[in-house]
Short mmCIF file of C-alpha atoms in Angstrom, two decimals:
data_model
loop_
_atom_site.label_atom_id
_atom_site.label_comp_id
_atom_site.label_asym_id
_atom_site.label_seq_id
_atom_site.Cartn_x
_atom_site.Cartn_y
_atom_site.Cartn_z
CA MET A 1 -9.78 -30.66 -12.65
CA PRO A 2 -6.15 -30.90 -13.78
CA ALA A 3 -3.80 -32.78 -11.51
CA PRO A 4 -1.46 -30.84 -9.24
CA VAL A 5 1.89 -29.91 -10.74
CA PRO A 6 4.65 -32.16 -9.40
CA ALA A 7 7.23 -30.25 -7.38
CA ALA A 8 10.96 -30.51 -7.73
CA SER A 9 13.40 -31.94 -5.20
CA GLY A 10 10.96 -34.39 -3.68
CA ARG A 11 8.65 -31.68 -2.33
CA PRO A 12 4.87 -32.28 -2.22
CA PRO A 13 2.92 -31.53 -5.43
CA VAL A 14 2.10 -27.87 -5.97
CA ARG A 15 -1.49 -26.97 -5.11
CA LEU A 16 -3.43 -23.71 -5.09
CA GLY A 17 -5.30 -22.63 -1.98
CA LEU A 18 -4.87 -20.90 1.33
CA ARG A 19 -5.07 -24.05 3.45
CA GLU A 20 -2.79 -25.99 1.11
CA ASN A 21 -0.09 -23.29 1.35
CA ARG A 22 -0.70 -22.06 4.90
CA LEU A 23 2.93 -22.21 6.05
CA GLN A 24 4.33 -20.19 3.15
CA PHE A 25 1.36 -17.83 3.28
CA THR A 26 1.89 -17.23 7.01
CA LEU A 27 5.59 -16.53 6.47
CA LEU A 28 4.70 -13.94 3.84
CA VAL A 29 2.16 -12.33 6.18
CA ILE A 30 4.88 -11.92 8.83
CA VAL A 31 7.30 -10.56 6.23
CA ASN A 32 4.73 -7.91 5.33
CA VAL A 33 4.43 -6.94 8.98
CA CYS A 34 8.10 -5.97 8.75
CA VAL A 35 7.51 -4.17 5.43
CA GLY A 36 4.75 -2.06 6.97
CA GLY A 37 6.70 -1.45 10.15
CA LEU A 38 9.59 0.12 8.24
CA VAL A 39 7.41 2.74 6.52
CA GLY A 40 5.45 3.29 9.74
CA LEU A 41 8.57 4.87 11.24
CA GLU A 42 7.79 8.08 9.34
CA ARG A 43 4.09 8.57 10.00
CA THR A 44 4.32 10.61 13.19
CA THR A 45 7.78 12.14 13.45
CA VAL A 46 9.21 13.01 10.03
CA PRO A 47 6.92 15.97 9.18
CA LEU A 48 7.77 17.40 12.61
CA ILE A 49 11.49 16.73 12.09
CA GLY A 50 11.25 18.87 8.95
CA SER A 51 9.56 21.79 10.67
CA GLU A 52 11.14 21.62 14.15
CA THR A 53 14.60 20.05 13.68
CA PHE A 54 15.54 21.48 10.28
CA GLY A 55 13.43 24.65 10.48
CA LEU A 56 11.53 24.24 7.20
CA THR A 57 8.84 26.89 6.85
CA SER A 58 7.19 25.82 3.58
CA ASP A 59 4.66 23.00 3.80
CA LEU A 60 5.66 21.88 0.30
CA ALA A 61 9.30 21.58 1.43
CA VAL A 62 8.23 19.54 4.47
CA PHE A 63 6.16 17.23 2.28
CA SER A 64 9.04 16.72 -0.20
CA PHE A 65 10.03 13.48 1.54
CA ILE A 66 6.59 12.03 0.76
CA ILE A 67 6.89 13.11 -2.88
CA ALA A 68 10.29 11.37 -3.13
CA PHE A 69 8.90 8.25 -1.48
CA GLY A 70 5.74 8.14 -3.60
CA LEU A 71 7.44 8.66 -6.95
CA THR A 72 10.13 6.09 -6.23
CA LYS A 73 7.68 3.50 -4.92
CA ALA A 74 5.31 4.01 -7.84
CA LEU A 75 8.07 3.60 -10.44
CA THR A 76 9.43 0.56 -8.61
CA ASN A 77 5.96 -1.01 -8.59
CA LEU A 78 5.77 -0.51 -12.33
CA ALA A 79 9.23 -1.99 -12.86
CA ALA A 80 8.49 -4.89 -10.51
CA GLY A 81 5.95 -6.37 -12.91
CA ALA A 82 8.49 -6.38 -15.74
CA LEU A 83 11.27 -7.64 -13.45
CA THR A 84 9.23 -10.76 -12.61
CA ALA A 85 9.80 -11.87 -16.21
CA ARG A 86 13.57 -11.91 -15.58
CA PHE A 87 13.89 -12.67 -11.87
CA ARG A 88 12.05 -14.83 -9.41
CA ARG A 89 9.75 -13.11 -6.94
CA ARG A 90 11.83 -14.28 -3.97
CA GLN A 91 15.00 -12.76 -5.48
CA LEU A 92 13.26 -9.39 -5.81
CA LEU A 93 11.99 -9.66 -2.24
CA VAL A 94 15.54 -10.18 -0.96
CA ALA A 95 16.81 -7.27 -3.08
CA GLY A 96 14.16 -5.00 -1.60
CA TRP A 97 15.28 -5.75 1.95
CA LEU A 98 18.94 -5.16 1.14
CA ILE A 99 18.07 -1.75 -0.29
CA GLY A 100 16.19 -0.91 2.91
CA VAL A 101 19.11 -1.54 5.27
CA PRO A 102 20.38 2.11 5.41
CA VAL A 103 16.92 3.68 5.86
CA PRO A 104 16.50 3.69 9.67
CA PHE A 105 20.08 4.92 10.19
CA ALA A 106 19.64 7.75 7.69
CA LEU A 107 16.38 8.86 9.34
CA ALA A 108 17.95 8.73 12.79
CA TYR A 109 21.20 10.57 12.06
CA ALA A 110 20.64 12.65 8.89
CA PRO A 111 22.65 15.89 9.12
CA SER A 112 20.36 17.74 6.69
CA TRP A 113 16.89 17.50 5.19
CA GLY A 114 18.38 16.32 1.91
CA TRP A 115 19.46 13.12 3.64
CA ILE A 116 15.88 12.52 4.77
CA VAL A 117 14.66 12.91 1.19
CA ALA A 118 17.41 10.54 -0.04
CA ALA A 119 16.43 7.98 2.61
CA ASN A 120 12.89 8.12 1.24
CA VAL A 121 14.14 7.27 -2.24
CA LEU A 122 15.66 4.10 -0.75
CA LEU A 123 12.48 3.50 1.25
CA GLY A 124 10.41 3.80 -1.93
CA LEU A 125 12.61 1.21 -3.66
CA ASN A 126 12.35 -1.07 -0.62
CA GLN A 127 8.58 -0.78 -0.35
CA GLY A 128 7.98 -1.10 -4.09
CA LEU A 129 9.88 -4.39 -4.28
CA THR A 130 8.94 -5.97 -0.94
CA TRP A 131 5.26 -5.06 -0.84
CA SER A 132 4.74 -5.88 -4.54
CA MET A 133 6.33 -9.30 -4.15
CA THR A 134 4.46 -10.26 -0.96
CA VAL A 135 1.09 -9.46 -2.53
CA ASN A 136 1.97 -11.17 -5.82
CA MET A 137 3.22 -14.28 -4.04
CA LYS A 138 0.10 -14.56 -1.88
CA ILE A 139 -2.14 -14.23 -4.94
CA ASP A 140 -0.01 -16.91 -6.64
CA LEU A 141 -0.46 -19.28 -3.70
CA VAL A 142 -4.23 -19.08 -3.18
CA GLY A 143 -5.63 -19.07 -6.71
CA PRO A 144 -8.63 -17.09 -8.02
CA ALA A 145 -11.30 -18.11 -5.50
CA ARG A 146 -9.64 -16.52 -2.45
CA ARG A 147 -7.94 -13.45 -3.87
CA GLY A 148 -9.96 -11.00 -1.80
CA LEU A 149 -9.09 -12.72 1.46
CA ALA A 150 -5.45 -13.17 0.44
CA THR A 151 -4.98 -9.51 -0.41
CA GLY A 152 -6.92 -8.51 2.69
CA LEU A 153 -4.62 -10.52 4.93
CA ASN A 154 -1.53 -9.17 3.17
CA GLU A 155 -2.59 -5.53 3.45
CA ALA A 156 -3.92 -6.07 6.98
CA ALA A 157 -0.52 -7.28 8.13
CA GLY A 158 1.31 -4.39 6.49
CA TYR A 159 -0.95 -1.53 7.51
CA THR A 160 -1.54 -2.75 11.04
CA ALA A 161 2.23 -2.66 11.41
CA VAL A 162 2.29 0.86 9.91
CA GLY A 163 -0.22 2.01 12.51
CA ALA A 164 1.35 0.24 15.46
CA THR A 165 4.76 1.67 14.58
CA ALA A 166 3.32 5.19 14.16
CA LEU A 167 1.75 4.88 17.58
CA LEU A 168 4.99 3.54 19.11
CA THR A 169 7.17 6.25 17.55
CA GLY A 170 4.81 8.94 18.87
CA TYR A 171 5.31 7.72 22.43
CA LEU A 172 9.05 7.24 21.96
CA ALA A 173 9.34 10.77 20.57
CA THR A 174 7.51 12.11 23.64
CA ALA A 175 9.94 10.30 25.96
CA TYR A 176 13.23 10.56 24.02
CA GLY A 177 12.80 13.28 21.41
CA LEU A 178 12.14 13.19 17.68
CA ARG A 179 15.48 11.45 16.95
CA PRO A 180 17.25 8.98 17.01
CA VAL A 181 15.39 6.48 19.23
CA PRO A 182 12.06 6.32 17.31
CA GLU A 183 13.77 5.70 13.96
CA LEU A 184 16.14 2.98 15.19
CA VAL A 185 13.15 0.70 15.78
CA GLY A 186 13.39 0.15 12.03
CA VAL A 187 16.62 -1.83 12.42
CA ALA A 188 14.61 -4.69 13.94
CA PHE A 189 12.14 -4.65 11.04
CA VAL A 190 14.89 -4.82 8.41
CA ALA A 191 16.74 -7.63 10.17
CA ALA A 192 13.61 -9.72 10.76
CA GLY A 193 12.23 -9.13 7.27
CA LEU A 194 15.44 -10.20 5.56
CA ALA A 195 15.85 -13.28 7.76
CA LEU A 196 12.26 -14.45 7.18
CA THR A 197 12.49 -13.83 3.43
CA LEU A 198 15.36 -16.31 3.23
CA ALA A 199 12.95 -18.98 4.53
CA VAL A 200 10.26 -18.23 1.91
CA ARG A 201 9.98 -20.42 -1.21
CA ASP A 202 9.35 -18.96 -4.64
CA THR A 203 5.88 -19.26 -6.23
CA ALA A 204 6.76 -19.77 -9.91
CA ALA A 205 5.28 -23.29 -9.89
CA HIS A 206 1.97 -21.95 -8.54
CA VAL A 207 1.76 -19.43 -11.39
CA ALA A 208 2.41 -22.27 -13.87
CA LEU A 209 -0.37 -24.34 -12.32
CA GLU A 210 -2.89 -21.49 -12.51
CA LEU A 211 -1.94 -20.82 -16.13
CA ALA A 212 -2.57 -24.49 -16.93
CA ARG A 213 -6.00 -24.35 -15.31
CA HIS A 214 -7.09 -20.93 -16.57
CA ALA A 215 -10.47 -21.16 -18.28
CA GLU A 216 -9.78 -18.47 -20.86
CA PRO A 217 -6.74 -18.97 -23.08
CA LEU A 218 -4.93 -15.91 -24.31
CA THR A 219 -6.31 -14.37 -27.49
CA ALA A 220 -4.14 -15.18 -30.47
CA GLY A 221 -1.47 -12.53 -30.75
CA GLU A 222 -2.41 -10.89 -27.43
CA ASP A 223 0.49 -8.80 -26.16
CA THR A 224 1.38 -9.70 -22.57
CA GLY A 225 4.33 -7.30 -22.29
CA PRO A 226 4.70 -4.41 -19.84
CA ARG A 227 3.74 -1.66 -22.31
CA ALA A 228 0.52 -3.38 -23.41
CA ALA A 229 -0.42 -4.16 -19.81
CA PHE A 230 0.26 -0.55 -18.80
CA LEU A 231 -2.04 0.84 -21.48
CA ARG A 232 -4.70 -1.75 -20.79
CA THR A 233 -4.69 -1.20 -17.05
CA SER A 234 -4.38 2.59 -17.19
CA TRP A 235 -7.12 3.35 -19.69
CA ARG A 236 -8.20 0.86 -22.35
CA HIS A 237 -9.89 -1.63 -20.01
CA ARG A 238 -12.86 0.05 -18.33
CA SER A 239 -12.74 -1.79 -14.99
CA LEU A 240 -8.96 -1.63 -14.70
CA ARG A 241 -9.15 2.11 -15.42
CA GLY A 242 -11.74 2.50 -12.67
CA ALA A 243 -9.58 0.60 -10.20
CA SER A 244 -6.45 2.59 -11.10
CA GLN A 245 -8.06 6.00 -10.57
CA ALA A 246 -9.62 4.90 -7.26
CA GLY A 247 -6.29 3.55 -6.06
CA LEU A 248 -4.56 6.82 -6.97
CA VAL A 249 -7.07 8.93 -5.02
CA ASN A 250 -7.05 6.53 -2.08
CA ASN A 251 -3.30 6.91 -1.63
CA LEU A 252 -3.50 10.61 -2.40
CA ASN A 253 -5.56 10.73 0.79
CA ASP A 254 -2.91 8.81 2.67
CA GLY A 255 -0.10 11.02 1.37
CA LEU A 256 -2.07 14.13 2.23
CA THR A 257 -2.92 13.05 5.77
CA TRP A 258 0.64 11.81 6.29
CA GLY A 259 1.90 15.35 5.85
CA VAL A 260 -1.09 17.48 6.86
CA PHE A 261 -2.55 15.82 9.95
CA PRO A 262 0.54 16.09 12.22
CA LEU A 263 0.81 19.80 11.39
CA LEU A 264 -2.94 20.46 11.54
CA PHE A 265 -3.49 18.83 14.92
CA THR A 266 -0.33 20.17 16.57
CA ASP A 267 -1.42 23.65 15.42
CA HIS A 268 -4.64 23.03 17.38
CA GLY A 269 -2.90 21.96 20.56
CA LEU A 270 -2.31 18.20 20.37
CA GLY A 271 0.99 16.81 21.68
CA LEU A 272 3.18 14.18 20.03
CA ALA A 273 1.56 11.25 21.84
CA ALA A 274 -1.94 12.36 20.79
CA VAL A 275 -0.80 12.91 17.19
CA GLY A 276 0.77 9.45 17.28
CA LEU A 277 -2.58 8.04 18.42
CA VAL A 278 -4.41 9.69 15.51
CA LYS A 279 -1.74 8.69 12.99
CA GLY A 280 -1.59 5.16 14.38
CA LEU A 281 -5.34 4.55 14.58
CA TYR A 282 -5.93 5.26 10.89
CA PRO A 283 -3.61 2.55 9.46
CA ILE A 284 -4.41 0.09 12.29
CA LEU A 285 -8.11 0.16 11.37
CA TRP A 286 -7.13 0.18 7.70
CA GLY A 287 -5.04 -2.92 8.33
CA LEU A 288 -7.26 -4.98 10.65
CA GLY A 289 -10.40 -4.03 8.73
CA GLN A 290 -9.09 -5.67 5.57
CA ILE A 291 -9.44 -9.17 6.99
CA PRO A 292 -13.27 -9.05 7.04
CA THR A 293 -13.53 -6.75 4.01
CA GLY A 294 -11.24 -8.96 1.95
CA HIS A 295 -13.45 -11.93 2.77
CA LEU A 296 -16.55 -9.82 2.03
CA ALA A 297 -15.14 -8.84 -1.37
CA ASP A 298 -15.11 -12.54 -2.28
CA ARG A 299 -18.77 -12.88 -1.25
CA ILE A 300 -20.58 -9.73 -2.43
CA GLY A 301 -18.17 -8.48 -5.09
CA ARG A 302 -15.53 -5.80 -5.39
CA LYS A 303 -17.51 -2.77 -6.60
CA PRO A 304 -19.83 -2.20 -3.60
CA LEU A 305 -16.86 -2.05 -1.24
CA VAL A 306 -14.84 0.28 -3.48
CA VAL A 307 -17.64 2.81 -3.95
CA THR A 308 -18.78 2.78 -0.33
CA GLY A 309 -15.22 2.95 0.97
CA MET A 310 -14.38 6.06 -1.06
CA LEU A 311 -17.48 7.86 0.21
CA VAL A 312 -16.69 6.92 3.82
CA GLN A 313 -13.18 8.33 3.40
CA SER A 314 -14.66 11.57 2.08
CA ALA A 315 -16.80 11.79 5.20
CA GLY A 316 -13.66 11.32 7.31
CA PHE A 317 -12.18 14.55 5.97
CA VAL A 318 -15.42 16.39 6.70
CA LEU A 319 -15.31 15.15 10.31
CA ALA A 320 -11.72 16.35 10.72
CA LEU A 321 -12.74 19.94 10.01
CA ALA A 322 -16.25 19.96 11.47
CA LEU A 323 -14.98 19.04 14.96
CA LEU A 324 -11.65 20.85 14.91
CA ASP A 325 -12.48 22.91 18.00
CA ARG A 326 -12.13 19.57 19.81
CA PRO A 327 -8.98 18.37 18.03
CA LEU A 328 -8.51 14.98 19.70
CA LEU A 329 -12.13 13.99 18.98
CA ALA A 330 -11.80 15.32 15.42
CA GLY A 331 -8.59 13.38 14.90
CA ILE A 332 -9.95 10.12 16.29
CA LEU A 333 -13.26 10.20 14.38
CA SER A 334 -11.61 11.19 11.12
CA ALA A 335 -9.00 8.44 11.59
CA VAL A 336 -11.78 5.88 12.19
CA ALA A 337 -13.67 6.91 9.03
CA LEU A 338 -10.52 7.07 6.89
CA GLY A 339 -9.26 3.76 8.24
CA LEU A 340 -12.52 1.87 7.75
CA GLY A 341 -13.12 3.42 4.33
CA THR A 342 -9.64 2.47 3.15
CA ALA A 343 -10.09 -1.05 4.55
CA MET A 344 -13.13 -1.45 2.29
CA VAL A 345 -11.30 -0.20 -0.77
CA TYR A 346 -7.83 -1.72 -0.59
CA PRO A 347 -8.31 -5.49 -0.93
CA ALA A 348 -11.29 -5.07 -3.24
CA LEU A 349 -9.25 -3.02 -5.72
CA ILE A 350 -6.32 -5.44 -5.84
CA ALA A 351 -8.71 -8.38 -6.18
CA SER A 352 -10.62 -6.58 -8.95
CA VAL A 353 -7.42 -6.00 -10.93
CA SER A 354 -6.49 -9.66 -10.46
CA ASP A 355 -9.97 -10.74 -11.64
CA HIS A 356 -9.70 -8.82 -14.91
CA ALA A 357 -6.05 -9.63 -15.70
CA HIS A 358 -5.01 -12.91 -17.33
CA PRO A 359 -2.34 -14.76 -15.30
CA ALA A 360 0.08 -14.31 -18.20
CA TRP A 361 0.10 -10.51 -17.71
CA ARG A 362 -1.30 -10.20 -14.18
CA ALA A 363 2.02 -9.23 -12.58
CA ASN A 364 2.34 -6.35 -15.07
CA ALA A 365 -1.28 -5.32 -14.48
CA LEU A 366 -0.78 -5.31 -10.72
CA GLY A 367 2.46 -3.38 -11.17
CA THR A 368 0.63 -0.77 -13.26
CA TYR A 369 -2.24 -0.50 -10.78
CA ARG A 370 0.21 -0.15 -7.91
CA PHE A 371 2.10 2.47 -9.93
CA TRP A 372 -1.00 4.64 -10.21
CA ARG A 373 -2.03 3.91 -6.64
CA ASP A 374 1.32 4.92 -5.18
CA ILE A 375 1.70 7.95 -7.43
CA GLY A 376 -1.10 9.07 -5.15
CA TYR A 377 1.41 9.51 -2.31
CA ALA A 378 3.39 12.01 -4.36
CA ALA A 379 0.26 13.65 -5.77
CA GLY A 380 -1.23 13.98 -2.29
CA ALA A 381 1.91 15.54 -0.86
CA LEU A 382 2.28 17.88 -3.85
CA VAL A 383 -1.37 18.96 -3.80
CA ALA A 384 -1.26 19.35 -0.02
CA GLY A 385 1.92 21.41 -0.12
CA VAL A 386 0.70 23.77 -2.86
CA LEU A 387 -2.79 24.22 -1.38
CA ALA A 388 -1.55 24.55 2.19
CA ASP A 389 1.03 27.20 1.24
CA ALA A 390 -1.57 29.12 -0.80
CA PHE A 391 -4.81 28.65 1.14
CA GLY A 392 -3.99 26.90 4.43
CA LEU A 393 -4.36 23.40 5.81
CA ASP A 394 -8.17 23.59 6.14
CA ALA A 395 -8.65 24.22 2.42
CA THR A 396 -6.43 21.23 1.66
CA VAL A 397 -8.70 18.94 3.68
CA VAL A 398 -11.83 20.30 1.92
CA ALA A 399 -10.26 19.61 -1.49
CA ALA A 400 -9.43 16.04 -0.45
CA ALA A 401 -13.03 15.40 0.62
CA ALA A 402 -14.43 16.57 -2.71
CA LEU A 403 -11.89 14.67 -4.82
CA THR A 404 -12.49 11.43 -2.91
CA ALA A 405 -16.25 11.60 -3.36
CA ALA A 406 -15.79 12.22 -7.10
CA SER A 407 -13.48 9.21 -7.36
CA GLY A 408 -16.08 6.99 -5.71
CA LEU A 409 -18.66 8.06 -8.29
CA LEU A 410 -16.23 7.29 -11.13
CA ALA A 411 -15.60 3.84 -9.64
CA ALA A 412 -19.35 3.23 -9.57
CA ARG A 413 -19.52 4.09 -13.28
CA TRP A 414 -16.47 2.18 -14.55
CA ILE A 415 -15.84 -0.92 -12.41
CA THR A 416 -17.69 -4.13 -13.27
CA GLU A 417 -17.72 -7.51 -11.59
CA ARG A 418 -16.21 -10.60 -13.20
CA PRO A 419 -17.26 -14.16 -12.37
CA LYS A 420 -14.47 -16.04 -10.59
CA GLY A 421 -13.33 -19.14 -12.39
#
């Protein structure tokens, strides 16, 4: 095995592994708690702010903030891969936090719905840079053998924070109203995230070490640029194509439930606290579940978890409608199925993309995958808005169930396992 790469400035030699980099890894986990907490501000209250505070009557208009968020985050994910060739990951992480500073204030005090949409453009930029860099840096630190666990821990931290914040904002909205108290919680997340990021070290040396050890050299003349990686990840490579479409549909589900579930369950009699419980439980289970499923992805492979997880999510939508005469039970059971199904899928997909991408173009491959995955937010909100305006909220949920099951079958056909070297 090649020797560790000596580190600059008298620091210990650079090594790959979770245990060897536990301090930096832990710092990045806590940073991603703050990343998830900032986006969690919107899960319970913002759709209701659109309909109740600003009087929006079209579901598509209400869901426009999710479309703005999803498009911006997806494009930022795509750019993030290319930006890593020019800037260090830590620099991009700091930039993401600085962009996020105005978000909680805009959500709390926006004088019109247009301000809410604009805040979600900033939030998309923030999330695209911060979440992309935390996951890339963790993968850099641990090396190929522990990618599933590393991505599971990263996503667990972020989505548990999303859920906990959604739950908290639901209770705060019940006690203090939809604005401004629930949204100002985000100030603490921005301040803590930026402060902790300044203590994180960059991972460029870890990438160099993995490149030196990689068993498969690049093919002569292989293009490692953003355009080639985009085409490879989007379509030309069978497994990467399978992961990209599954990621898109997975986040389409999240975007759809983000907008639809608060409206659906309040229409059937649930109060803000109960809606907050439903909206919080889904990402909490999604987050915490990724710790064991990320580890499991390293043991049994990526494909079984992806396929099973998509089918479980489809069942979650069926439960939401089948039990709607008992809305709290319907909400809780659907949230459990959606959360556990997503927990199976999320770390396995990121690990699968990392398995099939050479370290020389992995950041671009992950950026492309995350582009397609987070386009799902915008696609989910757009599909939900159009279908809900035309056919009602129930029909939107039925469509989501069918699309998710079809995506799981495509993943079963396209994704293959790759031995870890």
